[in-house]
mmCIF file of C-alpha atoms in Angstrom:
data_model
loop_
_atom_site.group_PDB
_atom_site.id
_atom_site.type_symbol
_atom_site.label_atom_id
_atom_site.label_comp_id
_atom_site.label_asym_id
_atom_site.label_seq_id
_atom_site.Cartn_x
_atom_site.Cartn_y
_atom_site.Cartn_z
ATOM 1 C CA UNK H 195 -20.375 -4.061 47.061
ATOM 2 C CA UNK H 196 -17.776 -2.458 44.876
ATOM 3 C CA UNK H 197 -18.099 -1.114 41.436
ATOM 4 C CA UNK H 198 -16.801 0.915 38.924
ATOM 5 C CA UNK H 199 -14.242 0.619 36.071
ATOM 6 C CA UNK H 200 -11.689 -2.509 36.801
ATOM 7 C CA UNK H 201 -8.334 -1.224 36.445
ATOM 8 C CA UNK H 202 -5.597 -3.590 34.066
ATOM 9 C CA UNK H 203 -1.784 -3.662 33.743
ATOM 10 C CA UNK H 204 -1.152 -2.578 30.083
ATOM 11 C CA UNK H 205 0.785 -5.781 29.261
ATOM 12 C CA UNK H 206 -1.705 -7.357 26.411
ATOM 13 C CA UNK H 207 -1.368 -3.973 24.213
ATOM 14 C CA UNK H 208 -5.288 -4.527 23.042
ATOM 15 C CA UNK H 209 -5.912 -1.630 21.191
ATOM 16 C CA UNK H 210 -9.715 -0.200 20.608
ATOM 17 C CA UNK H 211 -10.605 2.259 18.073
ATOM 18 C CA UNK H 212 -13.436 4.285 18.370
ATOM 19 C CA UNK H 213 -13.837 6.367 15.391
ATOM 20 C CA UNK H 214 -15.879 9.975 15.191
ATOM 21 C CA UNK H 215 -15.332 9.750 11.647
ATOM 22 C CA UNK H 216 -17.515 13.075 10.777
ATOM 23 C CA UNK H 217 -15.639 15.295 12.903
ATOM 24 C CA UNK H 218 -11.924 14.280 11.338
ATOM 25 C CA UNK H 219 -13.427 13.910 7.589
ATOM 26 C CA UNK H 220 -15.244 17.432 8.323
ATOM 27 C CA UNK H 221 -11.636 18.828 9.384
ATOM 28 C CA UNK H 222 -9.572 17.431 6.309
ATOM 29 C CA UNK H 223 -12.210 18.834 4.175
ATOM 30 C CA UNK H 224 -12.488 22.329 5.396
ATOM 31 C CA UNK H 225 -8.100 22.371 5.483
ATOM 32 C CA UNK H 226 -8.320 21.661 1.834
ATOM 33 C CA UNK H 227 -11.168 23.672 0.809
ATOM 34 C CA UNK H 228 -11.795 26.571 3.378
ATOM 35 C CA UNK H 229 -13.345 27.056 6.731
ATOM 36 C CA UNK H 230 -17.180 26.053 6.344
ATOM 37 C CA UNK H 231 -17.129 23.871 3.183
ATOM 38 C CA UNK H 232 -18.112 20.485 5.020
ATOM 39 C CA UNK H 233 -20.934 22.331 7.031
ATOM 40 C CA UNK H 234 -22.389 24.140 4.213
ATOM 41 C CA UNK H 235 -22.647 20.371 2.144
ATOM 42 C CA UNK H 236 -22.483 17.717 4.759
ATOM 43 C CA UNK H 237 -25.291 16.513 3.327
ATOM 44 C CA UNK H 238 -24.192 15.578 0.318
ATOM 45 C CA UNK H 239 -22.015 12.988 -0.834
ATOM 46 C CA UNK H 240 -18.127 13.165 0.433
ATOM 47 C CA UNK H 241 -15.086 13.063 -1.120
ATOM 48 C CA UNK H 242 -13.139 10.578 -0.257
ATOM 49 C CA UNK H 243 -10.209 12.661 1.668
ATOM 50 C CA UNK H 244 -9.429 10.374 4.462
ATOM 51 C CA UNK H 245 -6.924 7.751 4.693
ATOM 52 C CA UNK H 246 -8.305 5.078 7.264
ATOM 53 C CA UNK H 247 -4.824 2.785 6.916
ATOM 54 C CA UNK H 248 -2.902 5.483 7.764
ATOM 55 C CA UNK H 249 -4.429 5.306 11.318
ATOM 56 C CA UNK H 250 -5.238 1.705 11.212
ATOM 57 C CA UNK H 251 -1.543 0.922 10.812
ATOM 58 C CA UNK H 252 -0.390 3.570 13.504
ATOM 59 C CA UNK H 253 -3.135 1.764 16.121
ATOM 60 C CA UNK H 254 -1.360 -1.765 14.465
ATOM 61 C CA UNK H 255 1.731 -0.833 15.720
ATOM 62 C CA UNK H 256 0.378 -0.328 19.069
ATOM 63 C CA UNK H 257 -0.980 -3.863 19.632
ATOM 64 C CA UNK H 258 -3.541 -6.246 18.069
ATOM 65 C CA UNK H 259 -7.345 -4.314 17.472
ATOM 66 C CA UNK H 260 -10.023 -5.967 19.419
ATOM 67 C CA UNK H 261 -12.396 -2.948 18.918
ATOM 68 C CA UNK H 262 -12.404 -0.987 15.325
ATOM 69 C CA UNK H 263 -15.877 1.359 15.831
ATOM 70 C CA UNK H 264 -16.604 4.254 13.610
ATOM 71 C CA UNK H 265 -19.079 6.578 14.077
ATOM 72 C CA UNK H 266 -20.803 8.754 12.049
ATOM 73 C CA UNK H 267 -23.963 9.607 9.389
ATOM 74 C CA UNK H 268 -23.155 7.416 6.506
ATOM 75 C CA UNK H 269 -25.525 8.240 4.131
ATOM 76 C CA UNK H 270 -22.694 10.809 2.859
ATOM 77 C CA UNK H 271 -20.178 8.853 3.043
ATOM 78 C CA UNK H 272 -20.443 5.753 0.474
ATOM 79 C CA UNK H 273 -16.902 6.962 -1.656
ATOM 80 C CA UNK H 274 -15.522 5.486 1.639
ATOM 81 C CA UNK H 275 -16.754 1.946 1.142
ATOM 82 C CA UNK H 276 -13.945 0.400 -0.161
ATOM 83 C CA UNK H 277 -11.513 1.642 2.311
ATOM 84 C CA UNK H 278 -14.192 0.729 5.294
ATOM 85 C CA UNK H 279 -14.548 -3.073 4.242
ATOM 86 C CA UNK H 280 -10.656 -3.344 3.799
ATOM 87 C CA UNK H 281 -10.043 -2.101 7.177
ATOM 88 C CA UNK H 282 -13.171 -4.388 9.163
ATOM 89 C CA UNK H 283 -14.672 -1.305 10.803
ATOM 90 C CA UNK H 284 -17.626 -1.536 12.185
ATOM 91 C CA UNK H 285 -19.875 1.238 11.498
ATOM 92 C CA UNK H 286 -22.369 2.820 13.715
ATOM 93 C CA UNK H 287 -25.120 4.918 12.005
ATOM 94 C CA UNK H 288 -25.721 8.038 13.920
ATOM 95 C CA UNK H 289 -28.551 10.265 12.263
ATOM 96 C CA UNK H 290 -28.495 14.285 13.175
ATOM 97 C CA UNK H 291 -31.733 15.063 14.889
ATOM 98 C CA UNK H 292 -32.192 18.048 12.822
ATOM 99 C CA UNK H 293 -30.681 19.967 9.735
ATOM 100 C CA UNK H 294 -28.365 21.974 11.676
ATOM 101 C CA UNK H 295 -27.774 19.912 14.850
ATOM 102 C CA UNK H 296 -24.799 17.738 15.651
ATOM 103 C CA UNK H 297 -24.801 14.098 15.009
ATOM 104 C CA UNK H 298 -24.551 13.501 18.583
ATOM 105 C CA UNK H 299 -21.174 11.199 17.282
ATOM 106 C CA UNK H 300 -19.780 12.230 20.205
ATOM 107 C CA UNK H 301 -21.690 11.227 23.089
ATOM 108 C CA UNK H 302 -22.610 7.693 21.446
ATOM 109 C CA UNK H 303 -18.525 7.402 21.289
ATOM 110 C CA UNK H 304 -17.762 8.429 25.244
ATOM 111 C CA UNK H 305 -20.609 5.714 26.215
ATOM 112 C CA UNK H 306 -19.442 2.438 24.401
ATOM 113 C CA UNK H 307 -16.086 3.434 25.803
ATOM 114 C CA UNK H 308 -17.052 3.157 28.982
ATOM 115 C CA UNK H 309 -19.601 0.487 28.594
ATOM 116 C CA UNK H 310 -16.290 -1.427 27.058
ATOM 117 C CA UNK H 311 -14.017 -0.648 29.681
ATOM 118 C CA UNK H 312 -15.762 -2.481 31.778
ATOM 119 C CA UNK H 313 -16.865 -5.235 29.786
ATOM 120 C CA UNK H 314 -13.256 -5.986 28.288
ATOM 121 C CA UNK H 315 -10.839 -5.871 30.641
ATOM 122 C CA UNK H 316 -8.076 -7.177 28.274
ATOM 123 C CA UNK H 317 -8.569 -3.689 26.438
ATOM 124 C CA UNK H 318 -4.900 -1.701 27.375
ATOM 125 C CA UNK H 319 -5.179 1.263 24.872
ATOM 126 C CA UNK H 320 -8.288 3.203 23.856
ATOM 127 C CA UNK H 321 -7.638 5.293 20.726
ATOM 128 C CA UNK H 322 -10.005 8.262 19.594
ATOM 129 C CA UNK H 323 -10.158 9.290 16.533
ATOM 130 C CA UNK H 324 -10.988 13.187 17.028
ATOM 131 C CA UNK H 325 -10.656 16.559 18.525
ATOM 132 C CA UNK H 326 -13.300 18.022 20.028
ATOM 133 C CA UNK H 327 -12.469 19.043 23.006
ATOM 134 C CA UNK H 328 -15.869 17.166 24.186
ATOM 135 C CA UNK H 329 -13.914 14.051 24.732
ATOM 136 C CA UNK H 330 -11.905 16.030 27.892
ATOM 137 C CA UNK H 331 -14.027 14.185 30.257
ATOM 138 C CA UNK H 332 -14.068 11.132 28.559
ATOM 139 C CA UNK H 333 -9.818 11.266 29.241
ATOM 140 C CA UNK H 334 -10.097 11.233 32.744
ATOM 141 C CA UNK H 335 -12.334 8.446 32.910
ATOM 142 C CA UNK H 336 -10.215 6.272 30.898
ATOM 143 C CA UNK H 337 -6.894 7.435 32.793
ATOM 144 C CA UNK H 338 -8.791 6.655 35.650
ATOM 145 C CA UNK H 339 -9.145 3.430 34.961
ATOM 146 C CA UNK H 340 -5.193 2.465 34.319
ATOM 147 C CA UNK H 341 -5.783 2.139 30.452
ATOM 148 C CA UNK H 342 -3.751 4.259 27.898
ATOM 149 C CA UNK H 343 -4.849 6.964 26.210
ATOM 150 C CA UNK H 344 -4.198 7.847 22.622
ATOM 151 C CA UNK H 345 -6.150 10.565 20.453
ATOM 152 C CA UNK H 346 -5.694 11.733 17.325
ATOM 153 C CA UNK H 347 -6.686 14.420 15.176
ATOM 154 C CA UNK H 348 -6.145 17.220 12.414
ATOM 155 C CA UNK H 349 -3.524 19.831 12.872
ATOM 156 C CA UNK H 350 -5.660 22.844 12.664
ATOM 157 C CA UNK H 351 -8.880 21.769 14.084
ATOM 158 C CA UNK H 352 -7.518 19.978 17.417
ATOM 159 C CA UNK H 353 -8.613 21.278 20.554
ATOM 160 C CA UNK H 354 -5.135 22.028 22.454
ATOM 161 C CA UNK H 355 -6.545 21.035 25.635
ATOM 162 C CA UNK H 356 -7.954 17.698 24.334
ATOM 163 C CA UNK H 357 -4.903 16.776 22.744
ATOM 164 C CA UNK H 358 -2.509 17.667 26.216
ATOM 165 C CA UNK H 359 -5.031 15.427 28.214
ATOM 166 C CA UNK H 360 -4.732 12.255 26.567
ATOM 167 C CA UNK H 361 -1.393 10.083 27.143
ATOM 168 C CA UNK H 362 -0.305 10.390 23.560
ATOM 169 C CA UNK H 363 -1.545 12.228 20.825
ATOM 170 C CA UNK H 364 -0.691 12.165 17.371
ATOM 171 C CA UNK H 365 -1.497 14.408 14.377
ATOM 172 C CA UNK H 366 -3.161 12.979 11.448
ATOM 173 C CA UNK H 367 -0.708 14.799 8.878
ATOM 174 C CA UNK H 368 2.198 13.332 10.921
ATOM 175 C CA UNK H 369 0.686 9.910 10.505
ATOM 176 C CA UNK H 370 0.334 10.393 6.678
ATOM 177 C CA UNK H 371 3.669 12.146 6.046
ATOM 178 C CA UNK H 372 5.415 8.872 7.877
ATOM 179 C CA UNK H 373 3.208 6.013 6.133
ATOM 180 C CA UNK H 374 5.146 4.453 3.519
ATOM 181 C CA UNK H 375 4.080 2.819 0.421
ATOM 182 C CA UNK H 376 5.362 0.119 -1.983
ATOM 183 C CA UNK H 377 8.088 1.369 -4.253
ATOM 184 C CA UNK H 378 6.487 -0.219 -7.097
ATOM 185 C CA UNK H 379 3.788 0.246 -9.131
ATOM 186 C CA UNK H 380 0.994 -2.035 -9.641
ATOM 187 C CA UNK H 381 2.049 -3.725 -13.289
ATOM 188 C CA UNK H 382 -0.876 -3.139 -15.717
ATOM 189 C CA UNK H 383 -2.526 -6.010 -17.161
ATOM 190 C CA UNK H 384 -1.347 -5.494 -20.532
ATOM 191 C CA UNK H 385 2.621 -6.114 -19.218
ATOM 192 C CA UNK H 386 1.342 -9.399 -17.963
ATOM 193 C CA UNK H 387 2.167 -11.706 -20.102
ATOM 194 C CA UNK H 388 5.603 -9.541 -21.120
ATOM 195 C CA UNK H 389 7.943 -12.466 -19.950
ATOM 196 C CA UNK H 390 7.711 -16.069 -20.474
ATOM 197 C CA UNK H 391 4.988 -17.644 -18.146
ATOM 198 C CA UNK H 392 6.038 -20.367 -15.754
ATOM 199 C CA UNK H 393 3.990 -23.329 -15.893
ATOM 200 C CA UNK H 394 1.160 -22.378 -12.417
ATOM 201 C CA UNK H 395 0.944 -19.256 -15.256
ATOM 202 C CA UNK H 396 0.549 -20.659 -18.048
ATOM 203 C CA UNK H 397 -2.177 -23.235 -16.008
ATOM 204 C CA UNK H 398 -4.027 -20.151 -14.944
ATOM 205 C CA UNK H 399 -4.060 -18.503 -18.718
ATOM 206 C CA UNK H 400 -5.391 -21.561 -20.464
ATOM 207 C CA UNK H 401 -7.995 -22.409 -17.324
ATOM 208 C CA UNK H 402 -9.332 -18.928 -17.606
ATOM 209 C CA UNK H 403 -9.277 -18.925 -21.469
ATOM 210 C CA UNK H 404 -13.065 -18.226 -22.916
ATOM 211 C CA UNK H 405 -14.456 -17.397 -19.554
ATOM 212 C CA UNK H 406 -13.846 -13.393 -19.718
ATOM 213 C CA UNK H 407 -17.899 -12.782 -19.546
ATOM 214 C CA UNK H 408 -18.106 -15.294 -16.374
ATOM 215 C CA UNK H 409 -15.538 -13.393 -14.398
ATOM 216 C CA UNK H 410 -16.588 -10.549 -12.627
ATOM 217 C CA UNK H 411 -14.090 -7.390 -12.365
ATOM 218 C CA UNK H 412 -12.866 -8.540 -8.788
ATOM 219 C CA UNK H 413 -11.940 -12.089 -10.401
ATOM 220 C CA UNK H 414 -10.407 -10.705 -12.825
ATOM 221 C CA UNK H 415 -8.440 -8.214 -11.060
ATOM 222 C CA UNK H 416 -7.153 -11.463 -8.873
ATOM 223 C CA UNK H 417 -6.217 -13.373 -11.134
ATOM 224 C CA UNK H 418 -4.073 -10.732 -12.616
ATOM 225 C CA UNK H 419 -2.227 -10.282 -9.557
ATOM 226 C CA UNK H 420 -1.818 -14.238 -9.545
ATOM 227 C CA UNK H 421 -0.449 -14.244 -12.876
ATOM 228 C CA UNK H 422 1.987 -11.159 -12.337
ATOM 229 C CA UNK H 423 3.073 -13.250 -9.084
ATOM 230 C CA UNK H 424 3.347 -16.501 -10.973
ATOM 231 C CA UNK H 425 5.474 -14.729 -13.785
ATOM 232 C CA UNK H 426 7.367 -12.151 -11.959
ATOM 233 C CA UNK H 427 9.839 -14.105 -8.913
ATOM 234 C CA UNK H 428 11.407 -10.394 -8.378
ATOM 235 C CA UNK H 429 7.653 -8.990 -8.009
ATOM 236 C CA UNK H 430 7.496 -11.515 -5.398
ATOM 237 C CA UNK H 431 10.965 -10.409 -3.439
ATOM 238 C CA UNK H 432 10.319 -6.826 -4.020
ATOM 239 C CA UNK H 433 6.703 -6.849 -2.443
ATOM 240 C CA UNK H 434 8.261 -8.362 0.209
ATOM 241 C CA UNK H 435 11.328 -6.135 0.701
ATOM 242 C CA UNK H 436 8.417 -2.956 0.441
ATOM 243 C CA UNK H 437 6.298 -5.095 3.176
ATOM 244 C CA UNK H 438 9.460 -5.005 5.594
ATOM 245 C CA UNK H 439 10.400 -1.249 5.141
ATOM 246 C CA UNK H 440 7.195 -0.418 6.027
ATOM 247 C CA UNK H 441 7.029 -2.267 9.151
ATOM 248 C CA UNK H 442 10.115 -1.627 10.260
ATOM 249 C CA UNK H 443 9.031 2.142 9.374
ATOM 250 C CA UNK H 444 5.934 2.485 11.210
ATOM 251 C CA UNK H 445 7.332 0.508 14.376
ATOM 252 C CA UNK H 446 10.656 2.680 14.385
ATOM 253 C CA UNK H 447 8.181 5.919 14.419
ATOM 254 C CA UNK H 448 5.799 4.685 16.429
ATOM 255 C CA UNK H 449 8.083 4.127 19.223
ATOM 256 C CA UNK H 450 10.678 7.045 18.793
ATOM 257 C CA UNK H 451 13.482 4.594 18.626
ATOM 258 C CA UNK H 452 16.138 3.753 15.487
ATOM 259 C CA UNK H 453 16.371 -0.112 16.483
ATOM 260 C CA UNK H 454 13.156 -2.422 16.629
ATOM 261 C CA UNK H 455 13.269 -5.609 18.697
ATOM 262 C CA UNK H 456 13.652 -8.366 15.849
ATOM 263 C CA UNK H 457 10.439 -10.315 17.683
ATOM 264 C CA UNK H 458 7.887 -7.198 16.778
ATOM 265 C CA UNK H 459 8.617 -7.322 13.069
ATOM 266 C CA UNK H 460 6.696 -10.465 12.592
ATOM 267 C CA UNK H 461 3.949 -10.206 14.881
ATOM 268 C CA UNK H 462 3.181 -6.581 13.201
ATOM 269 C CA UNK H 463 3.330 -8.093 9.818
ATOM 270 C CA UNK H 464 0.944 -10.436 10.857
ATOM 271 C CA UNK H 465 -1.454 -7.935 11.945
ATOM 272 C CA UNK H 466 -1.315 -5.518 9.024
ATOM 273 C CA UNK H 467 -2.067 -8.059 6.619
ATOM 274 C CA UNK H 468 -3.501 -11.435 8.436
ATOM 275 C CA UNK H 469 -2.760 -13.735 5.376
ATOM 276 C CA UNK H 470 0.573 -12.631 5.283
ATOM 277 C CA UNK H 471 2.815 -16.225 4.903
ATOM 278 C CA UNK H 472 6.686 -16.219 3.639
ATOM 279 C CA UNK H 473 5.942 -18.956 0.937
ATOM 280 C CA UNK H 474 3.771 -16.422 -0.782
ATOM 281 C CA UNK H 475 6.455 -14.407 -1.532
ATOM 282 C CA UNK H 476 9.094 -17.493 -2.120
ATOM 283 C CA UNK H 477 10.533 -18.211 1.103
ATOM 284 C CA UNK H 478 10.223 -20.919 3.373
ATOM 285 C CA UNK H 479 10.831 -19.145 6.573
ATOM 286 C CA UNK H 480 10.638 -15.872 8.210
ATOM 287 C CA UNK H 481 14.206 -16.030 8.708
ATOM 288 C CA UNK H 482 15.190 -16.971 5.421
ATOM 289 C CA UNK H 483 13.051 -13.850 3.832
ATOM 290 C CA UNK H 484 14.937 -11.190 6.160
ATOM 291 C CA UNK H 485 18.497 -13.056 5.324
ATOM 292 C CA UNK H 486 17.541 -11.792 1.665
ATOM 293 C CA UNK H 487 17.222 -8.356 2.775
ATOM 294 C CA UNK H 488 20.671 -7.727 4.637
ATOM 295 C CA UNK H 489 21.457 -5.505 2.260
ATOM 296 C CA UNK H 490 18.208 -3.171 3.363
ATOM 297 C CA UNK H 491 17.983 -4.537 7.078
ATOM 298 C CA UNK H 492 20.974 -4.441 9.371
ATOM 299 C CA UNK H 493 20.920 -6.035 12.648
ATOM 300 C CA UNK H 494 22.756 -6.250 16.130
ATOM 301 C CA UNK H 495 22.389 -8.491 19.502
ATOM 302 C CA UNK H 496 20.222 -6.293 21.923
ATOM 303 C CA UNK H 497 19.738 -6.420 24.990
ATOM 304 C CA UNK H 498 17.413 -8.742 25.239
ATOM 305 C CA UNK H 499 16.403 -9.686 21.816
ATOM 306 C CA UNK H 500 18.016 -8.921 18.374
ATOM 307 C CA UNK H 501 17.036 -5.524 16.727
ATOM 308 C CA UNK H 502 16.748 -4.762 13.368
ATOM 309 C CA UNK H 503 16.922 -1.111 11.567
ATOM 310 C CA UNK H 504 17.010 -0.026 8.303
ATOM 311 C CA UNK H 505 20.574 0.586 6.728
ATOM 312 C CA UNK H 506 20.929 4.199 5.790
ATOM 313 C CA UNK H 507 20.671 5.246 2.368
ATOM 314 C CA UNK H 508 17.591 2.812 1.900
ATOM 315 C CA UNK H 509 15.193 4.334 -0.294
ATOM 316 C CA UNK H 510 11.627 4.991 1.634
ATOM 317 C CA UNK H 511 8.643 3.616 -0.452
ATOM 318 C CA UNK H 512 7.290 6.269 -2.370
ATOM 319 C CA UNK H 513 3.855 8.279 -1.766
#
């Protein structure tokens, strides 16, 4: 009788994320406001510091998520809401046993990753999200066991010999200084109705007309966006151009390399936003959206696939 963990060829690129939330919201914190700040009001309610699609894109760029765990007391942490829903964690309450003991984040973490090594074989890359250097042992483990190891943490708090025993290791600053964002700015709701509507906008206006106290503030946030989207055909082309230079952005950093393989960009789109569809932006095809952009996106016959970079002097989405 054999057992132990079964060991998989990294082909699939199924990426799990195990989060110990605390630990790298705890390090921002005490960067920005001085050594001992989180300890001294952990208990309280957080700030919201943290970024979670800056890492949630990086692990996107790796493969598709199967696994997105955080871990952590949330009772501090409900200015982080938002950001949790929009990136489908699942979230693991972990209470402290007593006022000054550790949430024990840590050890709940190093289990599921085992217990989900072997339970999902398909699983290639285990990323964790921290930098104690109490994960050391959990590294060898999942070496061990043929997967890939990436960790990532802050600059200043990282254990050094955490971060040199996992396969890859990336620095949370790094992540967020390379993360682009879309070039323009959400138009306010008063600019609206600036140009002429089109007739799904003008539709949409009179449907909605006398029903302001029926819609809550999500509704009406989305039908905004409809409406801008409806009256605004550039809005449409330049959310899309933004979407590509961020894909082709993260992908080019993520794997060191200028060129992209043309077959990634799409795939990768798909996975950082799952409804993402050409028509919604006014194409009718993948290819006929990047032919629009050829004067942003240059391309060249690889070796086995076409690859796609960005032309130089194309202007990086703003922070």
């Amino acid at each position: 009788m054999t057992s132990g963990l079964p060991r998989v060829e990294n082909t699939a690129e199924t990426v799990a994320i195990y989060w110990d939330f605390e630990n790298l919201h705890a390090s921002l914190v005490d960067q920005e406001h001085g050594a001992g700040t989180y300890e001294s009001n952990r208990f309280r309610p957080q700030e919201e510091i943290l970024q979670i699609s800056t890492i949630i894109e990086f692990a996107l760029s790796v493969g598709p998520i199967a696994i997105n765990r955080a871990f952590a007391n949330w009772v501090s942490f409900n200015r982080y809401k938002t950001q949790l829903l929009e990136s489908a964690i699942e979230l693991i309450q972990v209470f402290p046993p007593g006022a000054n003991a550790k949430n024990g984040a840590d050890i709940k973490l190093c289990l599921d990753v085992m217990d989900d090594m072997v339970r999902f074989p398909h699983i290639c890359t285990i990323i964790v999200v921290g930098g104690d250097s109490d994960y050391m042992p959990l590294s060898y483990k999942v070496k061990a066991a043929g997967r890939t190891l990436i960790g990532i943490g802050s600059e200043r708090s990282t254990n050094r010999h955490w971060a040199r025993s996992c396969h890859e290791f990336k620095f949370y600053e790094s992540l967020l200084s390379s993360t682009p964002t879309p070039t323009t700015a959400r138009p306010a709701r008063e600019s609206v109705t600036a140009a002429e509507p089109t007739a799904p906008a003008k539709s949409l206006m009179e449907s909605s007309t006398g029903t302001s106290g029926l819609l809550t503030q999500e509704d009406e946030e989305e039908l905004c966006e409809l409406l801008v989207m409806a009256v605004s055909p550039a809005a449409r082309q330049q959310a899309a151009r933004d979407l590509v230079i961020k894909a082709i952005t993260r992908l080019s950093q993520t794997r060191g390399e200028t060129w992209i393989q043309k077959a990634r960009l799409r795939p990768f789109i798909q996975r950082m936003d799952p409804t993402f569809n050409e028509s919604t932006f006014g194409f009718r095809s993948f290819i006929e959206m990047m032919a629009s952009m050829s004067d942003i996106v240059e391309s060249r016959k690889g070796r086995f696939d076409h690859e796609l970079r960005l032309r130089g002097g194309t202007p990086c989405p703003e922070q």
